[in-house]
Tab-separated table of C-alpha atoms in Angstrom:
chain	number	residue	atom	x	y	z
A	1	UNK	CA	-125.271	-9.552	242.485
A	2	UNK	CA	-126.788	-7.371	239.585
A	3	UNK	CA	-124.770	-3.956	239.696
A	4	UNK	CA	-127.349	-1.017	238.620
A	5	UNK	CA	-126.385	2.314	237.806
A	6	UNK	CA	-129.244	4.923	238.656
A	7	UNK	CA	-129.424	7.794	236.032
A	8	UNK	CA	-131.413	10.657	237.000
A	9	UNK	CA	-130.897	14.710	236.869
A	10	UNK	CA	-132.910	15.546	240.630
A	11	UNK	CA	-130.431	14.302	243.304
A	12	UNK	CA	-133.556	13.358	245.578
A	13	UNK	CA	-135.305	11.125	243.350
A	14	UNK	CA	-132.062	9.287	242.210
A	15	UNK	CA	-131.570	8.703	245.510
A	16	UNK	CA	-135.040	7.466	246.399
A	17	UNK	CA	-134.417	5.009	243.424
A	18	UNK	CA	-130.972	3.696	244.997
A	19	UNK	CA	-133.223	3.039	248.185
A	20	UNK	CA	-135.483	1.334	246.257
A	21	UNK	CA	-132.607	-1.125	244.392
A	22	UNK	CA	-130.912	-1.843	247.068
A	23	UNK	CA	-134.440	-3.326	249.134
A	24	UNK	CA	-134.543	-5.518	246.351
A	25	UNK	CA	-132.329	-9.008	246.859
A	26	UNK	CA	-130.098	-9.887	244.093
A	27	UNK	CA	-129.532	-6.326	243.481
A	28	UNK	CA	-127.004	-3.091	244.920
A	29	UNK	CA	-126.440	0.320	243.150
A	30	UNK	CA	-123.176	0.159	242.189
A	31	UNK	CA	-123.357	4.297	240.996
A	32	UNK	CA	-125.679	6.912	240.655
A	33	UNK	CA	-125.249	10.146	237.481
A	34	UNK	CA	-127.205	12.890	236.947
A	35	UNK	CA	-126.161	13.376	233.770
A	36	UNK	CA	-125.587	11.721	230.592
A	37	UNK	CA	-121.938	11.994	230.305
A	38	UNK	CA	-121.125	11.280	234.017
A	39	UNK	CA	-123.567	7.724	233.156
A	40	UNK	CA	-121.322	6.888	230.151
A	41	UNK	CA	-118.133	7.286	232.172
A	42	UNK	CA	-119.332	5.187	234.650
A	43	UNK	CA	-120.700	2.285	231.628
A	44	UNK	CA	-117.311	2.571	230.059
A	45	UNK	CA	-115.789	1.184	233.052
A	46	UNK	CA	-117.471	-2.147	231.867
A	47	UNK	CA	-118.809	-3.141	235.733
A	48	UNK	CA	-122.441	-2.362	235.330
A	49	UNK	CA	-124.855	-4.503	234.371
A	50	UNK	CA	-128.366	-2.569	234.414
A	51	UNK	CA	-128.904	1.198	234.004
A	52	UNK	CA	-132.198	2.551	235.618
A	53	UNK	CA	-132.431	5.866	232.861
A	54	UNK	CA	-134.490	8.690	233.018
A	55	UNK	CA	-135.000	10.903	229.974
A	56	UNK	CA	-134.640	14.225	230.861
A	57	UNK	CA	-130.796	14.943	231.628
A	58	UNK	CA	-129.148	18.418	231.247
A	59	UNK	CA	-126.556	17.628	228.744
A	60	UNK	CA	-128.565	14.901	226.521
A	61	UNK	CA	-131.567	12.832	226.371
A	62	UNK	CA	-131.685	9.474	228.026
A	63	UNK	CA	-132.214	7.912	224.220
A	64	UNK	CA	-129.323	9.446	223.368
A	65	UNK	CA	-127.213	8.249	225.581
A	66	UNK	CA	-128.403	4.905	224.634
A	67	UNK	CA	-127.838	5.449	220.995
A	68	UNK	CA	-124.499	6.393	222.205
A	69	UNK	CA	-124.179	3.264	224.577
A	70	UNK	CA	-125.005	1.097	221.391
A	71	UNK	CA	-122.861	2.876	218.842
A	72	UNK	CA	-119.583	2.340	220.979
A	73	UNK	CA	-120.361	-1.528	221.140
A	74	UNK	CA	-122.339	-1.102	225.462
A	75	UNK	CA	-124.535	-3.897	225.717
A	76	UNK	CA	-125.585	-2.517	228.784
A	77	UNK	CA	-129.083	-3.798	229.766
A	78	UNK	CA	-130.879	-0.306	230.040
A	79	UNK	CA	-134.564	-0.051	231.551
A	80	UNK	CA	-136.057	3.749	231.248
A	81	UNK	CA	-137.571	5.574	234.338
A	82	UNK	CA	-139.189	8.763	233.278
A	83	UNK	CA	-142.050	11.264	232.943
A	84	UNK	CA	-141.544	11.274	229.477
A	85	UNK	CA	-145.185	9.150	228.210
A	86	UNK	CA	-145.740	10.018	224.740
A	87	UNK	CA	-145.851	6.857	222.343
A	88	UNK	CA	-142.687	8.400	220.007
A	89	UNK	CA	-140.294	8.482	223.189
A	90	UNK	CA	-141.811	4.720	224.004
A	91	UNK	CA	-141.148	3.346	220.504
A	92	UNK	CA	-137.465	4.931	220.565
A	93	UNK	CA	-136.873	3.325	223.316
A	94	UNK	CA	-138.438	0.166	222.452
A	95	UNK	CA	-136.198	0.103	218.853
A	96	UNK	CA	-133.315	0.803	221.265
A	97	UNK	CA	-133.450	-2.233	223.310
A	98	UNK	CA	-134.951	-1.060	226.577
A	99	UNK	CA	-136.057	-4.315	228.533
A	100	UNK	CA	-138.857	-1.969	230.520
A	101	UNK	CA	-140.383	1.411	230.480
A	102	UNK	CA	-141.583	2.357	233.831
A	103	UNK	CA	-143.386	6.299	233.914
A	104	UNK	CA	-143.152	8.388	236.731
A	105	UNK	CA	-144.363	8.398	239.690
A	106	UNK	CA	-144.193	4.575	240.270
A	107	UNK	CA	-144.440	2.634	243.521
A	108	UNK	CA	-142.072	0.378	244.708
A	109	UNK	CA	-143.832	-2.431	243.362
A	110	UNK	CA	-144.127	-1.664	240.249
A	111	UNK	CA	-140.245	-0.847	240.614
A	112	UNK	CA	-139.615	-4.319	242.190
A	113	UNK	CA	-141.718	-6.345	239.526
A	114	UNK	CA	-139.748	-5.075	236.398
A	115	UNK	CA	-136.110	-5.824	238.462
A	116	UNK	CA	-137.355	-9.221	239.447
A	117	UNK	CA	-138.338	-10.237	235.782
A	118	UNK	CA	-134.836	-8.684	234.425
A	119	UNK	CA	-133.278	-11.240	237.009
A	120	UNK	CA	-135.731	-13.883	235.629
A	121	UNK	CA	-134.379	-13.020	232.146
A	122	UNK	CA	-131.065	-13.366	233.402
A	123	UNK	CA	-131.509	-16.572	235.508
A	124	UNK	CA	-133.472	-17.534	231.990
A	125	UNK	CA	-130.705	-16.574	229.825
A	126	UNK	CA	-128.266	-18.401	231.746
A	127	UNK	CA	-129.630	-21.764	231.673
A	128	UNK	CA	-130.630	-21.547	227.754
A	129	UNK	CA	-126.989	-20.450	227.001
A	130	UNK	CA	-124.948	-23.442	228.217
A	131	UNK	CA	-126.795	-25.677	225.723
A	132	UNK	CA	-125.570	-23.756	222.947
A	133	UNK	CA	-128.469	-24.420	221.016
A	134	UNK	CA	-131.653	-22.894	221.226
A	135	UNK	CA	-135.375	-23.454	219.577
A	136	UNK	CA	-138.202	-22.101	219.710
A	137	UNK	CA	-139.410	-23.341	222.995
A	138	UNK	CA	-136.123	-21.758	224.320
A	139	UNK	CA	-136.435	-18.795	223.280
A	140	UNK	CA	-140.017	-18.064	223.804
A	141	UNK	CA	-138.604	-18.691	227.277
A	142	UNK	CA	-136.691	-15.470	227.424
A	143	UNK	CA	-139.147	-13.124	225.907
A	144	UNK	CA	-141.403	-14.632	228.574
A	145	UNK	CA	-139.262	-14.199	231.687
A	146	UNK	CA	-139.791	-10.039	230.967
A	147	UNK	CA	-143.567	-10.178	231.104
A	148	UNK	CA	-144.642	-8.540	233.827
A	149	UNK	CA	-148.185	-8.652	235.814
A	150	UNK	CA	-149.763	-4.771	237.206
A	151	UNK	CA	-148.502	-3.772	240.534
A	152	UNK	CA	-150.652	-2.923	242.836
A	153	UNK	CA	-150.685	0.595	244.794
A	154	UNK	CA	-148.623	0.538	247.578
A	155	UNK	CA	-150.394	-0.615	250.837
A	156	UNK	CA	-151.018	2.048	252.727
A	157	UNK	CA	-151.234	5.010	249.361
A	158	UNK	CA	-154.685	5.686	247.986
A	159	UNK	CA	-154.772	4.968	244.272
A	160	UNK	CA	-153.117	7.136	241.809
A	161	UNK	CA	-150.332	8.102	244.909
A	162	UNK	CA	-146.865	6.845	244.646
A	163	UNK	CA	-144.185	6.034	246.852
A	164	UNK	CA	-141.400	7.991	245.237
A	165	UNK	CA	-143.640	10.947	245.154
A	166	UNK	CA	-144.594	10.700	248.863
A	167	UNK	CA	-141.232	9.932	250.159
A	168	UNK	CA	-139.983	13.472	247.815
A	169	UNK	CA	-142.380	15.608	249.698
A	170	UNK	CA	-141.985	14.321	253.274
A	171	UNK	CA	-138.493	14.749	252.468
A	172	UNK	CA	-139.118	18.600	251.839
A	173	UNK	CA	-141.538	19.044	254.894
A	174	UNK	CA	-138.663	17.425	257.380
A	175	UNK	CA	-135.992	18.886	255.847
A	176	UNK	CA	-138.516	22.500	256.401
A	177	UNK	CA	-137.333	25.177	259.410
A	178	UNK	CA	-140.914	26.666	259.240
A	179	UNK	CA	-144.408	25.158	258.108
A	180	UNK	CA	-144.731	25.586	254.284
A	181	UNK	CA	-148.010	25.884	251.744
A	182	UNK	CA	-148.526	23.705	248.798
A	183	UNK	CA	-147.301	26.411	246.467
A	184	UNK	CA	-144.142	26.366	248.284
A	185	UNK	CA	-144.100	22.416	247.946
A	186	UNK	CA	-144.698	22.231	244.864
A	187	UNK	CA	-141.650	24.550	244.080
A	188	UNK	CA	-139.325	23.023	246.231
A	189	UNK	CA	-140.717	19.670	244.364
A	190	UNK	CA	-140.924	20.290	240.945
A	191	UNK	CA	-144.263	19.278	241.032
A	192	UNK	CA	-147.461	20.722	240.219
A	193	UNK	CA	-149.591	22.633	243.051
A	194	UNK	CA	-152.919	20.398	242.637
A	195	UNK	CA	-150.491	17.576	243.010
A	196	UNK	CA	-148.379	18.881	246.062
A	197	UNK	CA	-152.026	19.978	247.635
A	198	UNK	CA	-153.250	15.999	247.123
A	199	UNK	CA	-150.630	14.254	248.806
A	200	UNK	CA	-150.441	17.256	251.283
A	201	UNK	CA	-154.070	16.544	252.295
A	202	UNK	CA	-153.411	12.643	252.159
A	203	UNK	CA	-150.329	12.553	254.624
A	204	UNK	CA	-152.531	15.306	256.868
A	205	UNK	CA	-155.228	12.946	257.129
A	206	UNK	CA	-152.896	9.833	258.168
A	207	UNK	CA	-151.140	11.899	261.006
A	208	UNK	CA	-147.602	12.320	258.992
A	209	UNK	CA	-148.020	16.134	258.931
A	210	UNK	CA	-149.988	18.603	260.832
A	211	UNK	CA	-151.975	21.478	259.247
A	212	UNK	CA	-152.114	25.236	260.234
A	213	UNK	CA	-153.743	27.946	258.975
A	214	UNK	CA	-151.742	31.565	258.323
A	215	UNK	CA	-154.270	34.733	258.135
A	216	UNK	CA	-153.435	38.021	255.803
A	217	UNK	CA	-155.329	41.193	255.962
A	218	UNK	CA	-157.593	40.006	253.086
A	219	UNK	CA	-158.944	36.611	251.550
A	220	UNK	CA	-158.996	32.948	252.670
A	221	UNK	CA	-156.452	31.595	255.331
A	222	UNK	CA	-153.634	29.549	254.096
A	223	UNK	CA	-153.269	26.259	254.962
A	224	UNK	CA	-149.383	25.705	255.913
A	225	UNK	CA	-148.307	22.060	256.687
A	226	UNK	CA	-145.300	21.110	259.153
A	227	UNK	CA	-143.626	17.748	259.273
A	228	UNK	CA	-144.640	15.799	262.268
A	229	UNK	CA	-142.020	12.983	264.127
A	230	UNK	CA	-143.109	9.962	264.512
């Protein structure tokens, strides 16, 4: 088994990662931080082998904690799951030794695709290293085993939805004592409201939550949604 550690500051969405790890064969979640020092305790203990990493923590940045990783000799395989998109934060990570970059919000898939060709690379590295001796067909069979084809959207998602994102808000909505308005989910989220008010309308339309409207004195109704069991 392939022990991951899942790094990530929101509670929620480090948990929806562990879900998503441990659907994976070959893999478990061996510990979950929110923070950058609580993720270096747990690597110092020497028992992980992969560390899903976002780059927003409270205390440091994920690329600093893998500077940190590298200076005190962690060879920790490290693969970076973030919002963070701009091409400096990419080519940090890159010149750290990050195996895969995945952006947020990402579907399972897309999850599942990088984990199986880290296990590939693994399986790859494996078989290369008992000879002792490797050439150039060799190792142009480890860079290969990380390439990695597009995922597809999750069945089910329109394009441009993702599976961590939906599973965040129908978290809020069931976890709700009272219907609540896309300004309210997008608070409770983190997200922004045109985004909350998309997947709002999307999960309304397939039956997951039902829609009511609240009139004031003055102006349009607003639309409140309320999480329906299945």
């Amino acid at each position: 088994m392939i022990d991951v550690l899942v790094v990530d500051d929101d509670f929620r969405v480090a948990e929806i990662n562990a879900k998503y790890v441990g659907k994976v064969p070959g893999f478990r979640v061996a510990a979950r931080a929110h923070s950058a020092a609580q993720a270096l305790a747990v690597v110092e203990r020497g028992t992980i082998d992969l560390v899903l990493l976002d780059h927003y923590l409270p205390d440091q940045t994920g690329l600093d904690l893998v500077h940190r990783m590298r200076e005190q000799g962690h060879g920790t395989d490290v693969i970076m799951i973030t919002a963070a998109s701009d091409v400096t934060t990419v080519q940090q990570a890159m010149r750290l030794g990050a195996l895969h970059y995945l952006v947020k919000p990402f579907t399972f898939a897309a999850l599942r695709t990088r984990l199986d060709s880290y296990a590939a690379l693994r399986r790859t590295v494996d078989r290369v290293g008992g000879r002792g001796v490797t050439g150039q067909e060799q190792v142009d069979r480890i860079f290969g085993a990380l390439r990695t084809a597009p995922a597809p959207s999750a069945p089910g998602l329109p394009s441009g939805h993702s599976e961590p994102t939906t599973d965040l808000i129908c978290g809020v909505l069931h976890g709700a004592d009272q219907p609540l308005s896309a300004h309210e989910v997008a608070a409770r989220t983190g997200l922004s409201r045109s985004t909350a008010q998309r997947y709002l309308r999307h999960l309304e339309q397939v039956g997951r939550l039902r829609l009511s409207l609240k009139y004031g004195d003055t102006g349009r109704p607003e639309h409140r949604y309320a999480w329906v069991a299945p």
